[in-house]
């Protein structure tokens, strides 16, 4: 009993330590007072003015565009890359996987600076460069999510489809795709969170005038902390949380449903 | 017999620089049950995959009904494959699995439903239409895989070690089922296996392969009774393969003893390999045998006892229904008809012999 209590307490402390800063942020976003030390009552004013602030809204719009465009494109490229890699021989596979994983292991700041150096040589920094940068660092996450699914799905089922008269494209769509779909989906979700989350690479590759939420927050913070930013941060936190839950819970629910359907069949 | 349906002409194939098939020539007749038999890595599966269209040969041609299909993609060939690991589509029901090929060839709904019913009946799984793949046992999955292939009415059914993953009892049942299916469908079966018993039971023709070469082609009886070389003899059941000298027509000397046999035309004093099947070795009184020996081991195998008999410096493998305790002094006899004489392979390192029909 005592042991159980102690272990619970320990767990509670760990979670408190992890989430206390965010809880403070969330509370402050509802605080009707300009200072951080006094509780001036509950208010939604900061949220309201946050949505009325032009700077914030334009950054928000850019973020949404970058996030979804980069997630969609990197999912497409990453999935195709995973299919290609899975068809390679062992040695080649190791080499290519190592190469695609470099952006994953590299320090963000190094990736950011090197991309900036490359981009300024050929074009002006701006929306497009940020988008390309985001696609680049999202691709390895997609590959890492799709590849295990491809490996798990037996290559001979694809061959069986061909054998039964299916064209390669039809066989992929009918047989391989349903098997790797959960992996592609979680890869997409991962790409969204990574893109939404990124600061340093965006910071180096964005030109003047282009701001995502994270870089906008950073420049605003330098000028002094506005309570609207608490509200914005809270929204960002919940948005990412929601997407993560969606990515983790949905596939599980689906698996459960498939399982219970099977049991009914039996 | 009937005409050639499939011809392999000078087929060679290598993977990563190692030669898997070397100028293979083989024909398959219409409505024949042909088995490619050999140890793993002998090229039998590669031969089947070339025929199925999953690999292309480095050189040579494959003819189907006289037509060159060497570069025809798998989905345009008029044959279907039953894979080693069943390869059913896990996210589809049994009925959807069976209907896969029919839907692609745009058959009517009524036709497809009839075919599904017919195929399930044929493999003794009526009423399984809406079951999921995971709820079936290995044997049932394999039968569905067969049903999925045969509904497309292929001219040739390719089977790649389809019974390999099943237990012994199930495997034997499935062997009979496959033979029955072959009778009912009246199509050509090309079967790949490393199991010699399976091959002997089911085939019209057996092709024994080793290291990319065909060792012998023949009926099960021919392969078993008159193996062409020591590899075939050894692979088709354990045999006593003894060095011998052909002294004259119908007289061979092994282990220092002259024995009458029925083979002729080997010449005089020619070294040969002599094959004697364990069930053909007779144990008699020491005085009546060609040679004397002692029983060194005795194992009960169900139908028979498996004995080792040490005689004249050779350990004979003997199958007998009599119980002969270890240590018994016995005589060994073989009737002339059961002594099989084979030419020695010409190169000593590789006992592979290429046979051009």
mmCIF file of C-alpha atoms in Angstrom, chain A residues 143-235:
data_model
loop_
_atom_site.group_PDB
_atom_site.id
_atom_site.type_symbol
_atom_site.label_atom_id
_atom_site.label_comp_id
_atom_site.label_asym_id
_atom_site.label_seq_id
_atom_site.Cartn_x
_atom_site.Cartn_y
_atom_site.Cartn_z
ATOM 1 C CA UNK A 143 10.638 7.123 -44.372
ATOM 2 C CA UNK A 144 11.202 5.811 -40.854
ATOM 3 C CA UNK A 145 7.451 5.409 -40.390
ATOM 4 C CA UNK A 146 6.703 3.779 -43.737
ATOM 5 C CA UNK A 147 9.696 1.467 -44.107
ATOM 6 C CA UNK A 148 8.844 -0.942 -41.250
ATOM 7 C CA UNK A 149 5.321 -1.335 -42.661
ATOM 8 C CA UNK A 150 6.739 -2.138 -46.074
ATOM 9 C CA UNK A 151 9.058 -4.683 -44.548
ATOM 10 C CA UNK A 152 6.246 -6.277 -42.571
ATOM 11 C CA UNK A 153 4.068 -6.622 -45.636
ATOM 12 C CA UNK A 154 5.206 -9.676 -47.468
ATOM 13 C CA UNK A 155 6.602 -8.958 -50.928
ATOM 14 C CA UNK A 156 5.027 -12.139 -52.198
ATOM 15 C CA UNK A 157 1.511 -10.720 -51.718
ATOM 16 C CA UNK A 158 2.435 -8.055 -54.272
ATOM 17 C CA UNK A 159 3.766 -10.743 -56.586
ATOM 18 C CA UNK A 160 0.613 -12.766 -56.013
ATOM 19 C CA UNK A 161 -1.440 -9.788 -57.201
ATOM 20 C CA UNK A 162 0.684 -9.499 -60.342
ATOM 21 C CA UNK A 163 0.320 -13.224 -60.856
ATOM 22 C CA UNK A 164 -3.465 -12.879 -60.760
ATOM 23 C CA UNK A 165 -3.314 -10.350 -63.576
ATOM 24 C CA UNK A 166 -3.003 -7.034 -61.759
ATOM 25 C CA UNK A 167 -0.885 -4.296 -63.315
ATOM 26 C CA UNK A 168 1.939 -3.086 -61.033
ATOM 27 C CA UNK A 169 0.027 0.090 -60.183
ATOM 28 C CA UNK A 170 -3.220 -1.734 -59.432
ATOM 29 C CA UNK A 171 -1.348 -4.301 -57.337
ATOM 30 C CA UNK A 172 0.267 -1.533 -55.317
ATOM 31 C CA UNK A 173 -3.028 0.265 -54.775
ATOM 32 C CA UNK A 174 -5.004 -2.852 -53.877
ATOM 33 C CA UNK A 175 -2.456 -4.860 -51.937
ATOM 34 C CA UNK A 176 0.524 -2.836 -50.721
ATOM 35 C CA UNK A 177 -1.214 0.456 -50.002
ATOM 36 C CA UNK A 178 -3.747 -0.882 -47.455
ATOM 37 C CA UNK A 179 -0.875 -2.468 -45.541
ATOM 38 C CA UNK A 180 1.348 0.613 -45.372
ATOM 39 C CA UNK A 181 -1.448 3.203 -44.981
ATOM 40 C CA UNK A 182 -1.143 3.428 -41.163
ATOM 41 C CA UNK A 183 2.586 4.052 -41.536
ATOM 42 C CA UNK A 184 2.043 6.738 -44.154
ATOM 43 C CA UNK A 185 -0.568 8.349 -41.922
ATOM 44 C CA UNK A 186 1.658 8.414 -38.833
ATOM 45 C CA UNK A 187 4.513 9.689 -41.014
ATOM 46 C CA UNK A 188 2.255 12.530 -42.177
ATOM 47 C CA UNK A 189 1.329 13.358 -38.577
ATOM 48 C CA UNK A 190 4.979 13.307 -37.586
ATOM 49 C CA UNK A 191 5.820 15.656 -40.463
ATOM 50 C CA UNK A 192 3.098 18.058 -39.310
ATOM 51 C CA UNK A 193 4.363 18.161 -35.736
ATOM 52 C CA UNK A 194 7.969 18.503 -36.825
ATOM 53 C CA UNK A 195 7.151 21.371 -39.165
ATOM 54 C CA UNK A 196 4.903 23.104 -36.623
ATOM 55 C CA UNK A 197 7.550 22.667 -33.969
ATOM 56 C CA UNK A 198 10.583 23.883 -35.842
ATOM 57 C CA UNK A 199 12.285 27.106 -34.954
ATOM 58 C CA UNK A 200 15.980 27.143 -35.782
ATOM 59 C CA UNK A 201 15.858 25.915 -39.373
ATOM 60 C CA UNK A 202 12.959 28.241 -40.146
ATOM 61 C CA UNK A 203 14.790 31.105 -38.510
ATOM 62 C CA UNK A 204 17.783 30.750 -40.828
ATOM 63 C CA UNK A 205 15.940 30.027 -44.051
ATOM 64 C CA UNK A 206 13.152 32.603 -43.789
ATOM 65 C CA UNK A 207 13.634 35.912 -45.490
ATOM 66 C CA UNK A 208 12.577 39.276 -44.120
ATOM 67 C CA UNK A 209 8.816 39.609 -43.806
ATOM 68 C CA UNK A 210 8.078 35.885 -43.662
ATOM 69 C CA UNK A 211 7.284 34.624 -40.189
ATOM 70 C CA UNK A 212 5.947 31.371 -38.826
ATOM 71 C CA UNK A 213 4.441 31.336 -35.357
ATOM 72 C CA UNK A 214 7.644 30.196 -33.708
ATOM 73 C CA UNK A 215 9.891 32.793 -35.321
ATOM 74 C CA UNK A 216 7.254 35.483 -34.764
ATOM 75 C CA UNK A 217 7.078 34.535 -31.070
ATOM 76 C CA UNK A 218 10.829 34.816 -30.840
ATOM 77 C CA UNK A 219 11.012 38.304 -32.374
ATOM 78 C CA UNK A 220 8.067 39.520 -30.299
ATOM 79 C CA UNK A 221 9.616 38.185 -27.098
ATOM 80 C CA UNK A 222 12.693 40.268 -27.748
ATOM 81 C CA UNK A 223 10.516 43.370 -27.639
ATOM 82 C CA UNK A 224 8.937 42.342 -24.335
ATOM 83 C CA UNK A 225 6.399 39.762 -23.302
ATOM 84 C CA UNK A 226 2.817 40.429 -24.294
ATOM 85 C CA UNK A 227 0.097 38.292 -22.664
ATOM 86 C CA UNK A 228 -1.306 37.579 -26.137
ATOM 87 C CA UNK A 229 1.733 35.395 -26.653
ATOM 88 C CA UNK A 230 0.694 33.206 -23.706
ATOM 89 C CA UNK A 231 -2.626 32.696 -25.405
ATOM 90 C CA UNK A 232 -0.941 31.900 -28.694
ATOM 91 C CA UNK A 233 1.473 29.444 -27.058
ATOM 92 C CA UNK A 234 -1.401 27.717 -25.313
ATOM 93 C CA UNK A 235 -3.228 27.326 -28.618
#
